[in-house]
PDB file of C-alpha atoms in Angstrom:
ATOM      1  CA  ASN A   1     -52.453 -98.445  51.878  1.00  0.00           C
ATOM      2  CA  ILE A   2     -55.206 -96.629  50.898  1.00  0.00           C
ATOM      3  CA  VAL A   3     -56.174 -95.335  54.829  1.00  0.00           C
ATOM      4  CA  LEU A   4     -52.832 -93.691  54.910  1.00  0.00           C
ATOM      5  CA  GLY A   5     -52.857 -92.365  51.736  1.00  0.00           C
ATOM      6  CA  ILE A   6     -55.929 -90.539  52.347  1.00  0.00           C
ATOM      7  CA  LEU A   7     -55.071 -89.128  55.700  1.00  0.00           C
ATOM      8  CA  GLY A   8     -51.816 -87.842  54.290  1.00  0.00           C
ATOM      9  CA  SER A   9     -53.805 -86.054  51.679  1.00  0.00           C
ATOM     10  CA  ALA A  10     -56.195 -84.541  54.023  1.00  0.00           C
ATOM     11  CA  MET A  11     -53.440 -83.417  56.363  1.00  0.00           C
ATOM     12  CA  ALA A  12     -51.392 -82.016  53.227  1.00  0.00           C
ATOM     13  CA  SER A  13     -54.706 -79.906  52.340  1.00  0.00           C
ATOM     14  CA  GLY A  14     -55.187 -78.877  55.877  1.00  0.00           C
ATOM     15  CA  ILE A  15     -51.770 -77.584  55.879  1.00  0.00           C
ATOM     16  CA  VAL A  16     -52.389 -75.334  52.893  1.00  0.00           C
ATOM     17  CA  VAL A  17     -55.825 -74.115  54.105  1.00  0.00           C
ATOM     18  CA  PHE A  18     -54.042 -73.076  57.326  1.00  0.00           C
ATOM     19  CA  PHE A  19     -50.726 -71.437  56.308  1.00  0.00           C
ATOM     20  CA  TYR A  20     -51.800 -70.262  52.892  1.00  0.00           C
ATOM     21  CA  ASP A  21     -55.524 -70.076  52.550  1.00  0.00           C
ATOM     22  CA  ALA A  22     -56.196 -68.785  55.616  1.00  0.00           C
ATOM     23  CA  LYS A  23     -54.783 -65.637  54.880  1.00  0.00           C
ATOM     24  CA  GLY A  24     -57.521 -64.754  51.937  1.00  0.00           C
ATOM     25  CA  ILE A  25     -60.004 -64.440  54.772  1.00  0.00           C
ATOM     26  CA  ASP A  26     -59.814 -60.888  54.851  1.00  0.00           C
ATOM     27  CA  TRP A  27     -61.615 -61.288  50.828  1.00  0.00           C
ATOM     28  CA  VAL A  28     -64.535 -63.209  52.564  1.00  0.00           C
ATOM     29  CA  LEU A  29     -65.080 -61.185  56.078  1.00  0.00           C
ATOM     30  CA  GLY A  30     -63.335 -57.749  55.160  1.00  0.00           C
ATOM     31  CA  PRO A  31     -60.814 -56.472  57.710  1.00  0.00           C
ATOM     32  CA  VAL A  32     -63.332 -55.149  59.923  1.00  0.00           C
ATOM     33  CA  ARG A  33     -65.731 -57.912  60.383  1.00  0.00           C
ATOM     34  CA  ARG A  34     -62.621 -59.969  60.750  1.00  0.00           C
ATOM     35  CA  ALA A  35     -61.251 -58.020  63.740  1.00  0.00           C
ATOM     36  CA  GLU A  36     -64.944 -58.239  65.224  1.00  0.00           C
ATOM     37  CA  ALA A  37     -64.743 -62.127  64.905  1.00  0.00           C
ATOM     38  CA  LYS A  38     -61.460 -62.257  66.784  1.00  0.00           C
ATOM     39  CA  ALA A  39     -63.081 -60.134  69.143  1.00  0.00           C
ATOM     40  CA  VAL A  40     -65.618 -62.104  69.749  1.00  0.00           C
ATOM     41  CA  ARG A  41     -64.178 -65.519  69.051  1.00  0.00           C
ATOM     42  CA  ALA A  42     -66.845 -66.225  66.486  1.00  0.00           C
ATOM     43  CA  THR A  43     -66.786 -66.296  62.446  1.00  0.00           C
ATOM     44  CA  LEU A  44     -68.907 -63.773  60.907  1.00  0.00           C
ATOM     45  CA  TRP A  45     -69.689 -65.000  57.291  1.00  0.00           C
ATOM     46  CA  ASP A  46     -70.793 -62.804  54.499  1.00  0.00           C
ATOM     47  CA  TRP A  47     -73.102 -65.230  53.027  1.00  0.00           C
ATOM     48  CA  PRO A  48     -73.930 -63.061  49.716  1.00  0.00           C
ATOM     49  CA  LYS A  49     -70.247 -63.119  48.733  1.00  0.00           C
ATOM     50  CA  LEU A  50     -69.784 -66.447  49.566  1.00  0.00           C
ATOM     51  CA  ALA A  51     -72.751 -67.408  47.301  1.00  0.00           C
ATOM     52  CA  SER A  52     -71.325 -65.089  44.572  1.00  0.00           C
ATOM     53  CA  LEU A  53     -67.848 -67.207  45.133  1.00  0.00           C
ATOM     54  CA  ALA A  54     -69.682 -70.633  44.823  1.00  0.00           C
ATOM     55  CA  ARG A  55     -71.526 -69.750  41.719  1.00  0.00           C
ATOM     56  CA  MET A  56     -68.165 -68.947  40.259  1.00  0.00           C
ATOM     57  CA  ALA A  57     -66.620 -71.924  41.494  1.00  0.00           C
ATOM     58  CA  CYS A  58     -69.117 -74.183  40.028  1.00  0.00           C
ATOM     59  CA  PRO A  59     -67.820 -74.121  36.361  1.00  0.00           C
ATOM     60  CA  ILE A  60     -64.584 -75.145  37.910  1.00  0.00           C
ATOM     61  CA  ALA A  61     -66.070 -77.887  39.303  1.00  0.00           C
ATOM     62  CA  VAL A  62     -67.229 -79.311  36.540  1.00  0.00           C
ATOM     63  CA  GLY A  63     -63.961 -78.824  34.701  1.00  0.00           C
ATOM     64  CA  LEU A  64     -62.108 -80.919  37.173  1.00  0.00           C
ATOM     65  CA  PHE A  65     -64.812 -83.540  37.203  1.00  0.00           C
ATOM     66  CA  LEU A  66     -64.184 -83.642  33.382  1.00  0.00           C
ATOM     67  CA  MET A  67     -60.562 -83.609  33.715  1.00  0.00           C
ATOM     68  CA  SER A  68     -60.859 -86.438  36.435  1.00  0.00           C
ATOM     69  CA  ILE A  69     -62.827 -88.828  34.202  1.00  0.00           C
ATOM     70  CA  THR A  70     -60.474 -87.871  31.132  1.00  0.00           C
ATOM     71  CA  ALA A  71     -57.325 -89.148  33.233  1.00  0.00           C
ATOM     72  CA  ASN A  72     -58.965 -92.571  34.563  1.00  0.00           C
ATOM     73  CA  LEU A  73     -61.279 -93.561  31.529  1.00  0.00           C
ATOM     74  CA  PRO A  74     -58.201 -95.446  29.573  1.00  0.00           C
ATOM     75  CA  ARG A  75     -57.731 -97.442  32.454  1.00  0.00           C
ATOM     76  CA  PHE A  76     -60.824 -98.819  32.484  1.00  0.00           C
ATOM     77  CA  PHE A  77     -60.710 -99.573  28.846  1.00  0.00           C
ATOM     78  CA  VAL A  78     -56.971-101.026  29.294  1.00  0.00           C
ATOM     79  CA  GLN A  79     -58.526-103.595  31.814  1.00  0.00           C
ATOM     80  CA  LYS A  80     -61.202-104.435  29.880  1.00  0.00           C
ATOM     81  CA  TYR A  81     -59.551-105.334  26.861  1.00  0.00           C
ATOM     82  CA  LEU A  82     -55.783-106.122  27.271  1.00  0.00           C
ATOM     83  CA  GLY A  83     -56.064-107.243  31.218  1.00  0.00           C
ATOM     84  CA  GLU A  84     -54.977-106.653  34.448  1.00  0.00           C
ATOM     85  CA  SER A  85     -51.286-107.482  33.631  1.00  0.00           C
ATOM     86  CA  ASP A  86     -51.149-105.050  30.656  1.00  0.00           C
ATOM     87  CA  LEU A  87     -53.085-102.554  33.246  1.00  0.00           C
ATOM     88  CA  GLY A  88     -50.506-102.804  35.680  1.00  0.00           C
ATOM     89  CA  VAL A  89     -47.597-101.676  32.635  1.00  0.00           C
ATOM     90  CA  PHE A  90     -50.175 -99.324  31.795  1.00  0.00           C
ATOM     91  CA  SER A  91     -50.745 -97.621  35.025  1.00  0.00           C
ATOM     92  CA  ALA A  92     -46.721 -97.693  36.066  1.00  0.00           C
ATOM     93  CA  ILE A  93     -45.703 -95.793  32.570  1.00  0.00           C
ATOM     94  CA  ALA A  94     -48.339 -93.227  32.873  1.00  0.00           C
ATOM     95  CA  SER A  95     -47.566 -92.618  36.418  1.00  0.00           C
ATOM     96  CA  LEU A  96     -44.145 -90.716  34.860  1.00  0.00           C
ATOM     97  CA  THR A  97     -46.529 -87.779  33.669  1.00  0.00           C
ATOM     98  CA  VAL A  98     -47.206 -86.956  36.921  1.00  0.00           C
ATOM     99  CA  ILE A  99     -43.575 -85.608  37.166  1.00  0.00           C
ATOM    100  CA  THR A 100     -44.132 -83.087  34.465  1.00  0.00           C
ATOM    101  CA  ARG A 101     -47.762 -82.344  35.625  1.00  0.00           C
ATOM    102  CA  THR A 102     -46.571 -81.500  39.079  1.00  0.00           C
ATOM    103  CA  LEU A 103     -44.047 -79.158  37.849  1.00  0.00           C
ATOM    104  CA  VAL A 104     -46.763 -77.448  35.402  1.00  0.00           C
ATOM    105  CA  ILE A 105     -49.087 -77.162  38.284  1.00  0.00           C
ATOM    106  CA  ALA A 106     -46.686 -75.982  40.772  1.00  0.00           C
ATOM    107  CA  VAL A 107     -45.186 -72.933  38.272  1.00  0.00           C
ATOM    108  CA  GLY A 108     -48.937 -72.400  37.168  1.00  0.00           C
ATOM    109  CA  SER A 109     -50.093 -72.015  40.997  1.00  0.00           C
ATOM    110  CA  ALA A 110     -47.298 -69.337  41.256  1.00  0.00           C
ATOM    111  CA  MET A 111     -48.149 -67.302  38.010  1.00  0.00           C
ATOM    112  CA  SER A 112     -51.831 -67.521  38.251  1.00  0.00           C
ATOM    113  CA  ALA A 113     -51.955 -65.262  41.101  1.00  0.00           C
ATOM    114  CA  ARG A 114     -49.774 -62.599  39.199  1.00  0.00           C
ATOM    115  CA  MET A 115     -52.398 -62.900  36.200  1.00  0.00           C
ATOM    116  CA  ALA A 116     -55.278 -62.831  38.479  1.00  0.00           C
ATOM    117  CA  ASP A 117     -53.825 -59.393  39.857  1.00  0.00           C
ATOM    118  CA  SER A 118     -53.287 -57.863  36.472  1.00  0.00           C
ATOM    119  CA  TYR A 119     -56.558 -58.683  35.196  1.00  0.00           C
ATOM    120  CA  HIS A 120     -58.254 -57.306  38.085  1.00  0.00           C
ATOM    121  CA  ALA A 121     -55.958 -53.989  37.796  1.00  0.00           C
ATOM    122  CA  GLY A 122     -57.029 -54.077  33.731  1.00  0.00           C
ATOM    123  CA  ASP A 123     -53.188 -54.548  32.836  1.00  0.00           C
ATOM    124  CA  ARG A 124     -54.132 -56.361  29.775  1.00  0.00           C
ATOM    125  CA  ARG A 125     -50.600 -56.266  28.632  1.00  0.00           C
ATOM    126  CA  THR A 126     -49.230 -57.859  31.880  1.00  0.00           C
ATOM    127  CA  PHE A 127     -51.694 -60.420  32.084  1.00  0.00           C
ATOM    128  CA  LEU A 128     -51.013 -61.526  28.533  1.00  0.00           C
ATOM    129  CA  ALA A 129     -47.379 -61.322  28.870  1.00  0.00           C
ATOM    130  CA  THR A 130     -47.518 -63.672  32.050  1.00  0.00           C
ATOM    131  CA  ALA A 131     -49.762 -65.907  30.115  1.00  0.00           C
ATOM    132  CA  GLY A 132     -47.362 -65.974  27.369  1.00  0.00           C
ATOM    133  CA  GLN A 133     -44.626 -67.077  29.825  1.00  0.00           C
ATOM    134  CA  LEU A 134     -46.334 -69.942  31.479  1.00  0.00           C
ATOM    135  CA  LEU A 135     -47.610 -71.403  28.191  1.00  0.00           C
ATOM    136  CA  ALA A 136     -43.929 -71.347  27.036  1.00  0.00           C
ATOM    137  CA  ILE A 137     -42.771 -72.887  30.257  1.00  0.00           C
ATOM    138  CA  GLY A 138     -45.742 -75.375  29.795  1.00  0.00           C
ATOM    139  CA  PHE A 139     -44.678 -76.285  26.167  1.00  0.00           C
ATOM    140  CA  VAL A 140     -40.670 -76.502  26.883  1.00  0.00           C
ATOM    141  CA  VAL A 141     -41.520 -78.829  29.523  1.00  0.00           C
ATOM    142  CA  SER A 142     -44.169 -80.963  27.723  1.00  0.00           C
ATOM    143  CA  ALA A 143     -42.114 -81.275  24.744  1.00  0.00           C
ATOM    144  CA  ALA A 144     -38.835 -82.300  26.446  1.00  0.00           C
ATOM    145  CA  ALA A 145     -40.882 -85.102  28.111  1.00  0.00           C
ATOM    146  CA  PRO A 146     -41.343 -87.592  25.306  1.00  0.00           C
ATOM    147  CA  VAL A 147     -37.752 -86.582  23.930  1.00  0.00           C
ATOM    148  CA  ILE A 148     -35.979 -87.702  27.166  1.00  0.00           C
ATOM    149  CA  GLY A 149     -38.449 -90.776  27.528  1.00  0.00           C
ATOM    150  CA  ALA A 150     -37.088 -91.925  23.686  1.00  0.00           C
ATOM    151  CA  MET A 151     -33.668 -91.553  25.100  1.00  0.00           C
ATOM    152  CA  PHE A 152     -33.546 -92.824  28.343  1.00  0.00           C
ATOM    153  CA  GLY A 153     -36.800 -94.295  28.757  1.00  0.00           C
ATOM    154  CA  ARG A 154     -35.692 -97.898  29.157  1.00  0.00           C
ATOM    155  CA  PRO A 155     -33.323 -97.883  31.479  1.00  0.00           C
ATOM    156  CA  LEU A 156     -35.278 -95.406  33.463  1.00  0.00           C
ATOM    157  CA  ILE A 157     -38.378 -97.519  33.468  1.00  0.00           C
ATOM    158  CA  GLY A 158     -36.335-100.450  34.611  1.00  0.00           C
ATOM    159  CA  TRP A 159     -34.791 -98.983  37.555  1.00  0.00           C
ATOM    160  CA  ILE A 160     -37.901 -97.179  38.953  1.00  0.00           C
ATOM    161  CA  PHE A 161     -40.388-100.119  38.119  1.00  0.00           C
ATOM    162  CA  ALA A 162     -38.979-103.419  36.950  1.00  0.00           C
ATOM    163  CA  PRO A 163     -37.276-104.672  33.647  1.00  0.00           C
ATOM    164  CA  GLU A 164     -40.165-106.193  32.394  1.00  0.00           C
ATOM    165  CA  TYR A 165     -42.301-102.447  32.319  1.00  0.00           C
ATOM    166  CA  ALA A 166     -39.734-101.349  29.544  1.00  0.00           C
ATOM    167  CA  LYS A 167     -40.610-103.740  26.805  1.00  0.00           C
ATOM    168  CA  ASP A 168     -42.800-100.929  24.869  1.00  0.00           C
ATOM    169  CA  LEU A 169     -40.913 -98.176  24.864  1.00  0.00           C
ATOM    170  CA  ASN A 170     -43.488 -96.671  22.281  1.00  0.00           C
ATOM    171  CA  LEU A 171     -46.112 -96.621  24.995  1.00  0.00           C
ATOM    172  CA  CYS A 172     -43.692 -94.401  27.550  1.00  0.00           C
ATOM    173  CA  VAL A 173     -43.250 -92.107  24.657  1.00  0.00           C
ATOM    174  CA  THR A 174     -46.892 -91.685  23.524  1.00  0.00           C
ATOM    175  CA  LEU A 175     -47.997 -91.733  27.259  1.00  0.00           C
ATOM    176  CA  LEU A 176     -45.616 -88.701  27.796  1.00  0.00           C
ATOM    177  CA  ALA A 177     -46.542 -86.817  24.567  1.00  0.00           C
ATOM    178  CA  ALA A 178     -50.395 -87.268  25.878  1.00  0.00           C
ATOM    179  CA  GLY A 179     -49.083 -85.948  29.403  1.00  0.00           C
ATOM    180  CA  GLY A 180     -47.470 -82.912  27.606  1.00  0.00           C
ATOM    181  CA  VAL A 181     -51.122 -82.188  25.755  1.00  0.00           C
ATOM    182  CA  TYR A 182     -52.919 -82.720  28.882  1.00  0.00           C
ATOM    183  CA  ASN A 183     -50.186 -80.284  30.686  1.00  0.00           C
ATOM    184  CA  LEU A 184     -51.041 -77.494  27.941  1.00  0.00           C
ATOM    185  CA  GLY A 185     -54.619 -78.027  29.104  1.00  0.00           C
ATOM    186  CA  ILE A 186     -53.912 -77.136  32.443  1.00  0.00           C
ATOM    187  CA  ILE A 187     -52.013 -74.207  31.546  1.00  0.00           C
ATOM    188  CA  VAL A 188     -54.983 -72.949  29.748  1.00  0.00           C
ATOM    189  CA  GLY A 189     -57.076 -73.677  32.788  1.00  0.00           C
ATOM    190  CA  PHE A 190     -55.342 -71.335  34.750  1.00  0.00           C
ATOM    191  CA  THR A 191     -55.222 -68.445  32.336  1.00  0.00           C
ATOM    192  CA  LEU A 192     -58.834 -69.019  31.914  1.00  0.00           C
ATOM    193  CA  THR A 193     -59.449 -69.144  35.514  1.00  0.00           C
ATOM    194  CA  ALA A 194     -57.167 -65.828  36.374  1.00  0.00           C
ATOM    195  CA  GLY A 195     -59.386 -64.086  33.768  1.00  0.00           C
ATOM    196  CA  ARG A 196     -62.554 -64.951  35.491  1.00  0.00           C
ATOM    197  CA  TYR A 197     -63.784 -66.868  32.060  1.00  0.00           C
ATOM    198  CA  LEU A 198     -65.289 -69.705  33.988  1.00  0.00           C
ATOM    199  CA  ALA A 199     -68.782 -70.322  32.073  1.00  0.00           C
TER     200      ALA A 199
END
């Protein structure tokens, strides 16, 4: 149900904002102005700082837009040239790449804060070491996915979806390998964002 899916996504985002992102409001308001805001029960915004933050975020928005297009364009071509039946098989198998992507994003989100702190403090050595660790983790996860797919892909796909989805094992391995390359791109994105190389 797409409506329930949208509501669930909105609720999850709200939970993240309330329990995690809201703690960073001191960066926007400053501790003194935040105390003032609490005292008068109003929000005092630092508009120049928010404008600077928006300018910094614009390249990230463009990058995420391109990533979204990259992720969805193959489905349009498959549907046009192969039909809806093959599109269903393609989409089902492609969804397996979300497993490694979720792991990479979780690790990257946790380590990017450390990288950002190191960059802000001018600690180039720690920044590069953390980035190297993140890249190594992403490489291992991304390289393991197609290997596991080649060894156990057919029974796993048949168990998760249906036996007819597991006819083309090469498609599974290829998509998992492509997902691995995509994961490495995500890691590079985390590193560039932590180092503020956005433009």
